[in-house]
Coordinates of C-alpha atoms and ligand atoms in Angstrom, one line a residue:
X252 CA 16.0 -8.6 -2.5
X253 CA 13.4 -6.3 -0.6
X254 CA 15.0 -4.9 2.8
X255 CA 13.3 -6.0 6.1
X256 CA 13.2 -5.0 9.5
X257 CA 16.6 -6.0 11.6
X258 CA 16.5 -4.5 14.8
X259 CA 15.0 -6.7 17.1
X260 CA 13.0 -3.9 19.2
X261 CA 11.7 -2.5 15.5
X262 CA 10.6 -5.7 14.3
X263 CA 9.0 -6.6 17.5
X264 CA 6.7 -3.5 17.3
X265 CA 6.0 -4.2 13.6
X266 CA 5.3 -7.9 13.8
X267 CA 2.8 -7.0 16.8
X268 CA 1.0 -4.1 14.8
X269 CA 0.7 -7.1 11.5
X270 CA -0.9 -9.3 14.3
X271 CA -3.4 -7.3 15.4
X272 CA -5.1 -6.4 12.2
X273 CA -3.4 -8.4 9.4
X274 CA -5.6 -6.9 6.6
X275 CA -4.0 -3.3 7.2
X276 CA -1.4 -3.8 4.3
X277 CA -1.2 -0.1 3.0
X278 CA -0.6 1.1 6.8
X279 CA 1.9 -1.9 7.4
X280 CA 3.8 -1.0 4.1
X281 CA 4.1 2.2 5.3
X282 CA 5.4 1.5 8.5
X283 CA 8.1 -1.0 7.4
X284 CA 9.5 1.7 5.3
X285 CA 9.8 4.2 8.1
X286 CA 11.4 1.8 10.5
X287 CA 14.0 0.1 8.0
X288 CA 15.3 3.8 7.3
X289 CA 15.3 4.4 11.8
X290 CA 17.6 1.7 12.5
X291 CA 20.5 3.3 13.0
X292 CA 18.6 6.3 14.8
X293 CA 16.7 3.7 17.2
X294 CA 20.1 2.2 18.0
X295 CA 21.8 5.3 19.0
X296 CA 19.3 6.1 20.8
X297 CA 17.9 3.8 23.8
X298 CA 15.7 6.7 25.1
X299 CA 13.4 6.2 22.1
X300 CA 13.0 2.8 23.2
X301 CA 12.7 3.4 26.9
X302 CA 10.1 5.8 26.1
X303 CA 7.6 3.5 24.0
X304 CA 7.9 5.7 21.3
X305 CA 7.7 3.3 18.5
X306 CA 5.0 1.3 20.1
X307 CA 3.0 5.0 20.4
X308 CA 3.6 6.6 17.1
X309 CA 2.3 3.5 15.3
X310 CA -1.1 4.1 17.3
X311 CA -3.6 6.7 16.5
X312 CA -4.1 9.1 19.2
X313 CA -7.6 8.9 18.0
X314 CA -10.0 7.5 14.8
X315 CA -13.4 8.3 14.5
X316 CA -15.6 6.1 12.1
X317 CA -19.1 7.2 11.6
X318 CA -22.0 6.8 9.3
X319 CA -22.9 9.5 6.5
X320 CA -26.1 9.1 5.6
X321 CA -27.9 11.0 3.0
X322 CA -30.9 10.9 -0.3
X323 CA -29.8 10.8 -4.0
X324 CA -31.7 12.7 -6.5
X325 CA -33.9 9.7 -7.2
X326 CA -35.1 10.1 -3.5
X327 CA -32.9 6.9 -2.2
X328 CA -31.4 6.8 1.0
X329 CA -27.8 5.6 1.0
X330 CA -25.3 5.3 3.6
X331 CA -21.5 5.7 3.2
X332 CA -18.6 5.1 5.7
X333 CA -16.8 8.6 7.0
X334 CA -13.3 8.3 9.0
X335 CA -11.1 11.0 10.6
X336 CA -8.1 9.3 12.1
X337 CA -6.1 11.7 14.4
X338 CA -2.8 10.1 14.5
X339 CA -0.4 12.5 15.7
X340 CA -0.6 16.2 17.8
X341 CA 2.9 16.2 19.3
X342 CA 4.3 19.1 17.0
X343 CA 0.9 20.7 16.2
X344 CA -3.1 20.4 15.5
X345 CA -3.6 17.3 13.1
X346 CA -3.5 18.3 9.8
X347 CA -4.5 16.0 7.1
X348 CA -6.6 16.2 3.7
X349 CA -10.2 14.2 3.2
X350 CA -9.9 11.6 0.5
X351 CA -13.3 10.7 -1.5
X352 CA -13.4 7.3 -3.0
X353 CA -14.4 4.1 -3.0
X354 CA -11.2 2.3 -1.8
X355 CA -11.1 4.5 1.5
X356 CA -11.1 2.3 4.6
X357 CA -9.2 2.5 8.1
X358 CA -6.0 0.8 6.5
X359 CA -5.8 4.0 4.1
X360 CA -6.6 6.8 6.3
X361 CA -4.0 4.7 8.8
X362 CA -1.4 4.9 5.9
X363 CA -2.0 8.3 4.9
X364 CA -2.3 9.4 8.5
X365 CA 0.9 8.0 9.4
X366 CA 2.7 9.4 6.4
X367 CA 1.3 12.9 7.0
X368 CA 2.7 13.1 10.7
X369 CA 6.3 12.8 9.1
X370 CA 5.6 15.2 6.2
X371 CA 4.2 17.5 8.3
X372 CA 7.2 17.7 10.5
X373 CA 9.4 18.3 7.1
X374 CA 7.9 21.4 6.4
X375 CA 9.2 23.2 9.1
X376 CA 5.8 24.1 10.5
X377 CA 4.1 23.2 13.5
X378 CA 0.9 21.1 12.5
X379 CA 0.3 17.5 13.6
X380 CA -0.8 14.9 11.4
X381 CA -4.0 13.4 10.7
X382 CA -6.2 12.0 7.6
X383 CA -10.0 11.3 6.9
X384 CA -12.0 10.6 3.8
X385 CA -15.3 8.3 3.1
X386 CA -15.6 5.2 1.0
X387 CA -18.5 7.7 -1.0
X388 CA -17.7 8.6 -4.8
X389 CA -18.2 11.8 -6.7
X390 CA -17.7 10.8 -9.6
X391 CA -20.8 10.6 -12.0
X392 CA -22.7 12.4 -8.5
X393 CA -24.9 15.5 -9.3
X394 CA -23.7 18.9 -8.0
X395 CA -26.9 18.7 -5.3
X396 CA -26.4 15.0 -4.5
X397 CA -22.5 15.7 -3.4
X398 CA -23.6 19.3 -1.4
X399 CA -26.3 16.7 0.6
X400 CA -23.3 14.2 1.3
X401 CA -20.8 17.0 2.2
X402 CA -23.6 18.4 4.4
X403 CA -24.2 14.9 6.0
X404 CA -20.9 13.9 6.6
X405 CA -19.8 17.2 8.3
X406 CA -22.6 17.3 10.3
X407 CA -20.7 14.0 12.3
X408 CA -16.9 15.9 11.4
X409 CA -17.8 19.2 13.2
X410 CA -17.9 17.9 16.1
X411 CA -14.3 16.7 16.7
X412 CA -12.3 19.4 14.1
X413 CA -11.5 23.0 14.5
X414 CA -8.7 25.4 14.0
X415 CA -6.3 24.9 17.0
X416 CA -7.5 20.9 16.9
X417 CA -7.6 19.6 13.5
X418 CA -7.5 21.3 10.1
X419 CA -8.3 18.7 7.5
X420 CA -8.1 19.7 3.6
X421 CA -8.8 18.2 0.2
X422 CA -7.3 15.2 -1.5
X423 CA -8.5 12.4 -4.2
X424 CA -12.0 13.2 -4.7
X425 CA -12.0 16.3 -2.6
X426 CA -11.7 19.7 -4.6
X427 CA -12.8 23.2 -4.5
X428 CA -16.5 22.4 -4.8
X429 CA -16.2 19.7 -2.2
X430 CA -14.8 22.2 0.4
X431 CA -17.1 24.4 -0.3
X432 CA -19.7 22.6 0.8
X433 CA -17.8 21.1 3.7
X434 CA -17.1 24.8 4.7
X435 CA -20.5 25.8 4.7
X436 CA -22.0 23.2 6.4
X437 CA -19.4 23.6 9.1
X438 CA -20.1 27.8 9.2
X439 CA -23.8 26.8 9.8
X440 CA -23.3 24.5 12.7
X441 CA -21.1 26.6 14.0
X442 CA -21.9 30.0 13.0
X443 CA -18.1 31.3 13.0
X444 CA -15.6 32.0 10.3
X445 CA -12.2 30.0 10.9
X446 CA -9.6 28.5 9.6
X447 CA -11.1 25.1 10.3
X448 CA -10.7 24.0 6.6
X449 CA -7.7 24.8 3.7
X450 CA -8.2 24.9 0.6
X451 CA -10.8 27.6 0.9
X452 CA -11.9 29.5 -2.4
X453 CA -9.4 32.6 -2.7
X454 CA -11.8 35.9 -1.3
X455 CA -13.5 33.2 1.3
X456 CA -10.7 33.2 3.5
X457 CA -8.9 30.8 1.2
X458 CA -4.6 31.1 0.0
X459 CA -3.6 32.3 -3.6
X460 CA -1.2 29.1 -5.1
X461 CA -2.5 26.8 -2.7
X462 CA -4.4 25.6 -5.5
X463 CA -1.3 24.7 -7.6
X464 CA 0.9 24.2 -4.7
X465 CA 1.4 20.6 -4.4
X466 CA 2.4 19.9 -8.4
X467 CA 4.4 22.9 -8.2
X468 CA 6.3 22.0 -4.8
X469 CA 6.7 18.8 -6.0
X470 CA 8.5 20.3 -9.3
X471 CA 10.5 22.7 -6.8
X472 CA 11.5 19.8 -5.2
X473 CA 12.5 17.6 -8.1
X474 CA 14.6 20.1 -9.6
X475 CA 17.0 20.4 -6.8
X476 CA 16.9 16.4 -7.1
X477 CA 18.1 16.9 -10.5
X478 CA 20.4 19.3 -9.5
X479 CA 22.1 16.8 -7.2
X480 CA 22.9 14.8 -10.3
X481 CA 24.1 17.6 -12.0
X482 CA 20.5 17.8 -14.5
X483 CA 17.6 20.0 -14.5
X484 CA 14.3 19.6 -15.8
X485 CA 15.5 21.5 -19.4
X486 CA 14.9 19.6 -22.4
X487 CA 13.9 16.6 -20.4
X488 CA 11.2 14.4 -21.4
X489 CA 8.6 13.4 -18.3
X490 CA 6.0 11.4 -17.4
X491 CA 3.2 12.8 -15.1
X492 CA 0.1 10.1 -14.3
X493 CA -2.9 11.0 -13.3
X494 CA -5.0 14.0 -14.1
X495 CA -6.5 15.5 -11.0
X496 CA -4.9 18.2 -8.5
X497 CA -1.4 17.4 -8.1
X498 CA -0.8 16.3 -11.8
X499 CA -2.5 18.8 -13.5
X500 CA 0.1 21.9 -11.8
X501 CA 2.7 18.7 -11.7
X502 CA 2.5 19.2 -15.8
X503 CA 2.1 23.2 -15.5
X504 CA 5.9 23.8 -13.8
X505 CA 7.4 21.4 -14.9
X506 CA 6.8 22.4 -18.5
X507 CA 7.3 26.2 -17.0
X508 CA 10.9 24.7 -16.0
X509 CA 12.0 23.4 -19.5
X510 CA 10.6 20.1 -19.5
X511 CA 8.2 18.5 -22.0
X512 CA 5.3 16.8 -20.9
X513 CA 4.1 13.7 -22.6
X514 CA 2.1 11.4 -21.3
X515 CA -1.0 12.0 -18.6
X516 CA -3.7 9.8 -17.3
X517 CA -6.7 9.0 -15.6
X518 CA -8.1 5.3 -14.2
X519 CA -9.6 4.7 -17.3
X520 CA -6.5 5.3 -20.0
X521 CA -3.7 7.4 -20.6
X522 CA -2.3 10.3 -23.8
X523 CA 0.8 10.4 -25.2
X524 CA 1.3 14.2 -27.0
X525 CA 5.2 14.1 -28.6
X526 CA 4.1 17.9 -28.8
X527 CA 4.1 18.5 -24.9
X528 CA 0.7 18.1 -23.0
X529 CA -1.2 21.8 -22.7
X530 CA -1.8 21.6 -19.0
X531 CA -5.0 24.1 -19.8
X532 CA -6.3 21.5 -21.3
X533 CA -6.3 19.4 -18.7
X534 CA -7.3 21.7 -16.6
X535 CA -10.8 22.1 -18.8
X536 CA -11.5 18.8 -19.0
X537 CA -10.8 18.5 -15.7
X538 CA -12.0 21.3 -13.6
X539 CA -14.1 22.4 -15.5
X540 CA -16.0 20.0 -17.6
X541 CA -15.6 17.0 -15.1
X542 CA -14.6 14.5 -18.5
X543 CA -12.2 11.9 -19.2
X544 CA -9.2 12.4 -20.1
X545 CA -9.5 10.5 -23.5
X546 CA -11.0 14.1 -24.7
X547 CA -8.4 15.2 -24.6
X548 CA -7.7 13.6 -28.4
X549 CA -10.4 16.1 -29.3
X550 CA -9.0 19.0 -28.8
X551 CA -5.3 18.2 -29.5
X552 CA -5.7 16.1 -32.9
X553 CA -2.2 14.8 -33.0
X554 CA -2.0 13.4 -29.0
X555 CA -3.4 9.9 -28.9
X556 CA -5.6 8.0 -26.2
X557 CA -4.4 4.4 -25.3
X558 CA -7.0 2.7 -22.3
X559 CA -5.6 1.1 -19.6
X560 CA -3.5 3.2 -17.3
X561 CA -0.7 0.8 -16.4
X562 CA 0.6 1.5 -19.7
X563 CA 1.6 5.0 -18.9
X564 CA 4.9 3.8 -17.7
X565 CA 6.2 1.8 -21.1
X566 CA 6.2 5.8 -22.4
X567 CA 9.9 6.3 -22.3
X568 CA 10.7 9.6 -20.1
X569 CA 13.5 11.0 -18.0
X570 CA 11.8 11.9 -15.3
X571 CA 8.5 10.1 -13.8
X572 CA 6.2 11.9 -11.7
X573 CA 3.3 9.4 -10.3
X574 CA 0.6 11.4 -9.1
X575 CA -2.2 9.5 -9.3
X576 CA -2.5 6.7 -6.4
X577 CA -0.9 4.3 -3.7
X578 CA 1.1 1.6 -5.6
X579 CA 0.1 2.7 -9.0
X580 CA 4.2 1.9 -9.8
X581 CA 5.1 -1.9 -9.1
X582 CA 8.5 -3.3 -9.7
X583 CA 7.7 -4.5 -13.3
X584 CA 6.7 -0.7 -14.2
X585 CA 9.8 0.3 -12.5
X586 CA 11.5 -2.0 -14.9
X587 CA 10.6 -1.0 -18.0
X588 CA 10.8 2.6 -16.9
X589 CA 14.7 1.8 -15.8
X590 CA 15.2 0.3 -19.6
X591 CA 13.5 3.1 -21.1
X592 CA 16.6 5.9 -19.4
X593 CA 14.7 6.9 -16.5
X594 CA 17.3 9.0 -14.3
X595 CA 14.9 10.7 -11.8
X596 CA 11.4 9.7 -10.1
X597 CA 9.9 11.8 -7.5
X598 CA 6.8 10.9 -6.0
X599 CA 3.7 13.3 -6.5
X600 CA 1.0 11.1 -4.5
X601 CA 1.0 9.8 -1.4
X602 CA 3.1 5.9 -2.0
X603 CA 2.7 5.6 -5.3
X604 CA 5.8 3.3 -5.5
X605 CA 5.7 -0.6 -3.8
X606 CA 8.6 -1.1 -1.9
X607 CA 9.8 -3.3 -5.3
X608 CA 9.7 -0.2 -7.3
X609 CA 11.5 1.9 -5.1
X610 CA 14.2 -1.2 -4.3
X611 CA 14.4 -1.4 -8.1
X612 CA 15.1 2.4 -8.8
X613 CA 17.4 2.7 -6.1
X614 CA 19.6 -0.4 -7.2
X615 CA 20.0 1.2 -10.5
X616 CA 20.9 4.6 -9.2
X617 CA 18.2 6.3 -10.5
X618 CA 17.3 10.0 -8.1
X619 CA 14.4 8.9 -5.9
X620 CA 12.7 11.8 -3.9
X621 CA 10.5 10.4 -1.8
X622 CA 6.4 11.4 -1.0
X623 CA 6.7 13.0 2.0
X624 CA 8.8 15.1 1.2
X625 CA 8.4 15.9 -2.5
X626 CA 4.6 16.0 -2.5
X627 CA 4.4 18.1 1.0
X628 CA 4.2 21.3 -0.5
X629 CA 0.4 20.9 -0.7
X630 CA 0.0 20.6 2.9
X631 CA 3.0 23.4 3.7
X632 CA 0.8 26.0 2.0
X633 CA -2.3 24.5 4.2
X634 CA -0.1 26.2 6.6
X635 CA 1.0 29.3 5.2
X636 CA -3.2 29.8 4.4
X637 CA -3.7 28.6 8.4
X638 CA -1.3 32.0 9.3
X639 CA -3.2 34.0 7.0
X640 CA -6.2 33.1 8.3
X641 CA -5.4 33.6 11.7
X642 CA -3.8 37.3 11.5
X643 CA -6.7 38.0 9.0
X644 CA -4.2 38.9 6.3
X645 CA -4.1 37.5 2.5
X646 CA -0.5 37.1 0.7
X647 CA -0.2 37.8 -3.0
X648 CA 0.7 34.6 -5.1
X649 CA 3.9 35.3 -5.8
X650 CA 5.0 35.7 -1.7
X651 CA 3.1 32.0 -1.4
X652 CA 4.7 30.9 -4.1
X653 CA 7.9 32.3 -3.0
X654 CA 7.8 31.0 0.6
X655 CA 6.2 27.5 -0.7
X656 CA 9.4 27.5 -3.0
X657 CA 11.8 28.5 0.2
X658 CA 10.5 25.7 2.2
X659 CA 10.7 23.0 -0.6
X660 CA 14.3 23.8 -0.9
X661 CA 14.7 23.5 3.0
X662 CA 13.0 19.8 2.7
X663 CA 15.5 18.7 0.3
X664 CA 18.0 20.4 2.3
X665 CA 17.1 18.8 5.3
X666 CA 16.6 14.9 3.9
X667 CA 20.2 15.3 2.2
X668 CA 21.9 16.5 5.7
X669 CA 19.9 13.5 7.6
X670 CA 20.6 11.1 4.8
X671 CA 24.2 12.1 5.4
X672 CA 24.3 11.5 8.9
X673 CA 22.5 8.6 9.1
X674 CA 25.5 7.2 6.8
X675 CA 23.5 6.7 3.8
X676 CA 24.2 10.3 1.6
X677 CA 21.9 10.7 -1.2
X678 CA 19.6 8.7 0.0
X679 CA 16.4 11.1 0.2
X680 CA 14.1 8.1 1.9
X681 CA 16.4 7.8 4.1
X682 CA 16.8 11.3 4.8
X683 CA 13.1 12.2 5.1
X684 CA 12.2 9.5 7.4
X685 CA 15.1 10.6 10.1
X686 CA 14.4 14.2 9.5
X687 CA 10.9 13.9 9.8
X688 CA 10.8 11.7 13.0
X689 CA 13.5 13.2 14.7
X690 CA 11.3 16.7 15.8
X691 CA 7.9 14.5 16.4
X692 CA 9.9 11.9 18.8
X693 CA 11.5 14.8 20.5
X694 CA 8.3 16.5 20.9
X695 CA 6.7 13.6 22.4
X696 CA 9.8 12.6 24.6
X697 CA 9.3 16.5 26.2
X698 CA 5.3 15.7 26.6
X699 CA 6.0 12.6 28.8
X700 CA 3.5 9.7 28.4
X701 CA 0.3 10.7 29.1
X702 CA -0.6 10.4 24.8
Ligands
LIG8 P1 -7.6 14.2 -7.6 O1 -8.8 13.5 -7.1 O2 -7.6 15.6 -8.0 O3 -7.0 13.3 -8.8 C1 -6.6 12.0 -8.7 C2 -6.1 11.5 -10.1 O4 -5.6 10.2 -9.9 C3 -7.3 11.4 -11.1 O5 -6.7 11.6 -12.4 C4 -7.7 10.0 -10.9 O6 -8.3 9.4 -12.1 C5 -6.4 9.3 -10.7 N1 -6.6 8.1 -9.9 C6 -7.2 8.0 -8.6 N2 -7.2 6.7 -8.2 C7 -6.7 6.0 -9.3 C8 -6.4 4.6 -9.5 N3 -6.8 3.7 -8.5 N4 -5.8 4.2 -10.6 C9 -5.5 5.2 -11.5 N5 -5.7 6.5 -11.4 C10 -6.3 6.9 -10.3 O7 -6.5 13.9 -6.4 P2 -5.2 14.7 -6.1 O8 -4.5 15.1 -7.3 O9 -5.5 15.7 -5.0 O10 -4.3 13.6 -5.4 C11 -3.5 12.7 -6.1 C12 -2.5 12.0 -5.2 O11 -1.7 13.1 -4.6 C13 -3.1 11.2 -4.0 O12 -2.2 10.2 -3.7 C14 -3.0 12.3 -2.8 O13 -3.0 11.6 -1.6 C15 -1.7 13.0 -3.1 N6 -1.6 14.3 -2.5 C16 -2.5 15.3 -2.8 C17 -2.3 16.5 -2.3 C18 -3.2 17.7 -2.6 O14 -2.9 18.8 -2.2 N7 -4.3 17.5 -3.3 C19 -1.2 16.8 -1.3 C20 -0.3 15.7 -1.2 C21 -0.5 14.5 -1.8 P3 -9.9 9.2 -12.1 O15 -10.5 10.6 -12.3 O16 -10.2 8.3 -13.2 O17 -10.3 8.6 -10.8

């Protein structure tokens, strides 16, 4: 059976947050999981209580919801829905990618919001946390139709962002091109050069590796998971869904680390390659054509296209790497994964296991790291390109890559200490909840209650 929510200070804040806007399910699910792992913090702790810190930290500081308007090629007017939610500025500026896609509304910025404030305080660094995105899709968009969104929807943005106040970055449906044209518009309205945006193009104030940070972090990471059950990615067989960002450089280390690759999706289908999936070709079909993955077939003969992604996890792996989307592993997934000998999943997108797949992995001792902490090496080199940017200085890849590495292995240091102290070693959730509420409850504790 699922855990729930004992303490009765915890469950009171929870059931209150359900009650005023039941149809926030994503940013409930995400909550619950945070406060079952702060039990035993919250009750060793009364000052957290007296405080109203549970009650605050569930509540944006601010969201802003505004219309984008702006003309497809055809000369139609259309209208989508932007968000920024600024959840959290106790430890720093909110930082927080931009997610473009149909299924964005305020119960997924809330979710991803909330997640980043506690990933975000993992890293080490000091940024707050934050999320926006619009309900508007790229996908099958022009090149000129997307720059007129972009330009619309940070006409509205400019006005509550900047470097020392909120940094946001790319996520699903927000790439290079996408910040470009976010960038540009903002450099117009503003005429000034910051670091106001990551993910900048490299020689445009952007990082080297911050590209390939987050699949590579998140390899980092899951290595030292493997570790701590005496296995490493060599000769392993894994499983890495989706095709975008995090997935494509997901499939590049971990192949770089000894691992084979074989199976990869999109929303459409997925490939199984018993050869080892060629993340350049991904990355071609991806980047740079903008295609399915089912061409994938075409250039590697012998790989073969099923459709329908759920059915990426009946392809028998050691390790599992979702990277796609929230909930894209439910318990039944997690089952046949279990059968099939899976010893270690780490998480690659933001909740991509329901709390019955992550129950169900658990119970049968399979290594579980966590999204927050294994997928924050994307947002960790946000900062290390925020420091560049502000002493005007450009690292080379192999000093991101080096510190990016450094602070992955401080994350999993720091989740298997909490985990330990909060009586539960080797539990990473655990661990990276306590570890990453700890500093931002502290923070706010010092700030007294005037946010
Ligand atoms: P991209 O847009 O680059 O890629 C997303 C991939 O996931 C695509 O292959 C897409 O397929 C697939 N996908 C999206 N929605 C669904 C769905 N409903 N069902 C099945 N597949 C889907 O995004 P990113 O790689 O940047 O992000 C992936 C995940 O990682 C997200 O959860 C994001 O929040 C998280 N993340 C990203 C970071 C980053 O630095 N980019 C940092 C930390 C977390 P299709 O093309 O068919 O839509």
């Amino acid at each position: 059976m699922i855990m729930a929510i004992k303490n009765e200070y915890l469950k009171s804040v929870y059931e209150e947050l359900v009650a005023r806007a039941p149809w926030e399910t994503e940013f409930h699910q995400a909550v619950e999981e945070v406060f079952i792992s702060l039990e035993p913090i919250i009750e060793n702790h009364p000052e957290y209580q007296q405080a109203g810190i549970m009650e605050r930290i569930v509540e944006p500081e601010r969201i802003i919801c505004f219309r984008v308007p702006w003309v497809d090629d055809s000369g139609k007017v259309r209208v989508n829905r932007g968000y920024r939610v600024q959840f959290n500025s106790a430890i720093g500026p909110y930082k927080g990618g931009l997610r473009f896609h149909p299924s964005v509304n305020l119960s997924v910025m809330k979710f991803l919001g909330f997640e980043q404030i506690f990933k975000n305080s993992l890293t080490g660094l000091p940024m707050g946390g934050g999320k926006g995105g619009c309900d508007f899709d790229p996908k099958g968009k022009s090149d000129a139709e997307v720059m007129r969104f972009c330009q619309s929807f940070m006409t509205e943005l400019e006005k509550h962002i900047g470097a020392d106040t909120d940094v946001p970055a790319g996520d699903i449906g927000v790439g290079a091109r996408e910040i470009g044209f976010l960038y540009g518009q903002y450099k117009r309205l503003r005429n000034e050069h910051t670091g106001v945006l990551t993910g900048k193009k490299v020689g445009a104030g952007g990082s080297l590796a911050r590209t390939e940070a987050t699949g590579f972090g998140l390899c980092y990471f899951t290595e030292r998971v493997l570790g701590s059950i005496g296995e490493s990615f060599k000769g392993k067989r894994v499983v890495v869904s989706g095709s975008g960002n995090v997935a494509t450089y997901a499939c590049c280390k971990a192949t770089e680390l000894g691992g084979k690759v074989v199976a990869m999706c999109d929303s459409n289908g997925y490939i199984v390659d018993e050869n080892g999936i060629d993340y350049k070709v991904i990355q071609e079909i991806k980047e740079v054509k903008r295609d399915r993955i089912k061409t994938y077939v075409d250039y590697v003969p012998t790989a073969q296209y099923f459709e329908g992604c759920k059915g990426i996890w009946t392809v028998p792996c050691d390790v599992a790497l979702p990277c796609a989307t929230q909930n894209e592993v439910q318990g039944d997934d997690a089952e046949i994964l279990i059968k099939n000998g899976l010893k270690c999943i780490c998480e690659g997108a933001n909740m991509p296991c329901s709390p019955e797949a992550v129950h169900a992995v658990q119970s049968a001792g399979v290594a579980f790291g966590p999204a927050k902490a294994a997928n924050a090496g994307g947002v960790a080199t946000s900062g290390l390109e925020m420091s560049q940017n502000s002493m005007r200085l450009s690292w080379t890849f192999e000093e991101v890559d080096d510190r990016l590495k450094k602070i992955m292995d401080g994350i999993f240091e720091s989740c298997q200490s909490a985990a330990e102290r909060a009586g539960q070693p080797g539990n990473l959730l655990v661990g990276a909840n306590v570890a990453g509420f700890l500093k931002v409850a502290d923070a706010m504790l010092w700030q007294g209650i005037a946010y």
